[in-house]
């Protein structure tokens, strides 16, 4: 199942295109996408039944126009976890050693945005980080590796945009703040449920500039702490709540580690993809 948040309304991808969830469920779910995550088991069983029914084929299709606003598929997560230094090649380019524990920080919620949403570049050095984002679907405390995936609703594409000067300022680096300017957490275009993946632990991911070079390309199987390990270690401390997000880290190829360094500029359009999910498009704008 694939769902998105278009013009403020939760939509589910049917056989012919997106279908409005509130209309199709006769008011049971939507229009807010967060309602699907709040009761994921009920929503996903309704959606599976609906998509298998003849009703789905006849449902009116929502076609997003050029001016459609794609919201983040999870608009208001209670908690956002992010993990640094989680791919060996990125750890090597950062000239650091493989951590014994995941390096955890947060991205504040006001940094979330959606597909095709412009990011206004603040002063500083804004870098890209293509990341698999895990969306929690079931309350989870002290999970084990064996049960970790059963707490996941689905996966989406994210960018952990990072202003490197602020990120690395101060006696304790300001990861959470330097990665939380408005628009610094683009997410989407769709949330894809875990059952859609043959192997959710091994997906190609990457990013490139539109009309330009590939900046990052790797596989999620290269993570130091894989998704079950991250869920186990995070939930050993914090209960994970339906709708929570985990940004799982980025592979090699960030701009700050290049010689010469390269950062995002107004007019750049960043395309971030993950196999089986899609491509998230993020245009960069100058501050006015
Ligand atoms: Zn990151």
mmCIF file of C-alpha atoms and ligand atoms in Angstrom, residues 82-84 105 129 131 160 162 179 247-250, ligand 1:
data_model
loop_
_atom_site.group_PDB
_atom_site.id
_atom_site.type_symbol
_atom_site.label_atom_id
_atom_site.label_comp_id
_atom_site.label_asym_id
_atom_site.label_seq_id
_atom_site.Cartn_x
_atom_site.Cartn_y
_atom_site.Cartn_z
ATOM 1 C CA UNK A 82 17.913 10.648 13.325
ATOM 2 C CA UNK A 83 21.146 8.697 13.252
ATOM 3 C CA UNK A 84 24.551 9.989 12.209
ATOM 4 C CA UNK A 105 19.914 13.314 17.423
ATOM 5 C CA UNK A 129 22.063 13.608 3.018
ATOM 6 C CA UNK A 131 18.238 8.777 3.866
ATOM 7 C CA UNK A 160 18.536 15.167 6.244
ATOM 8 C CA UNK A 162 22.239 20.034 7.172
ATOM 9 C CA UNK A 179 19.532 20.131 10.673
ATOM 10 C CA UNK A 247 16.079 9.008 9.697
ATOM 11 C CA UNK A 248 18.524 6.134 9.356
ATOM 12 C CA UNK A 249 21.716 7.883 8.237
ATOM 13 C CA UNK A 250 23.378 8.715 4.936
HETATM 14 ZN ZN1 LIG B 1 21.811 12.351 8.342
#
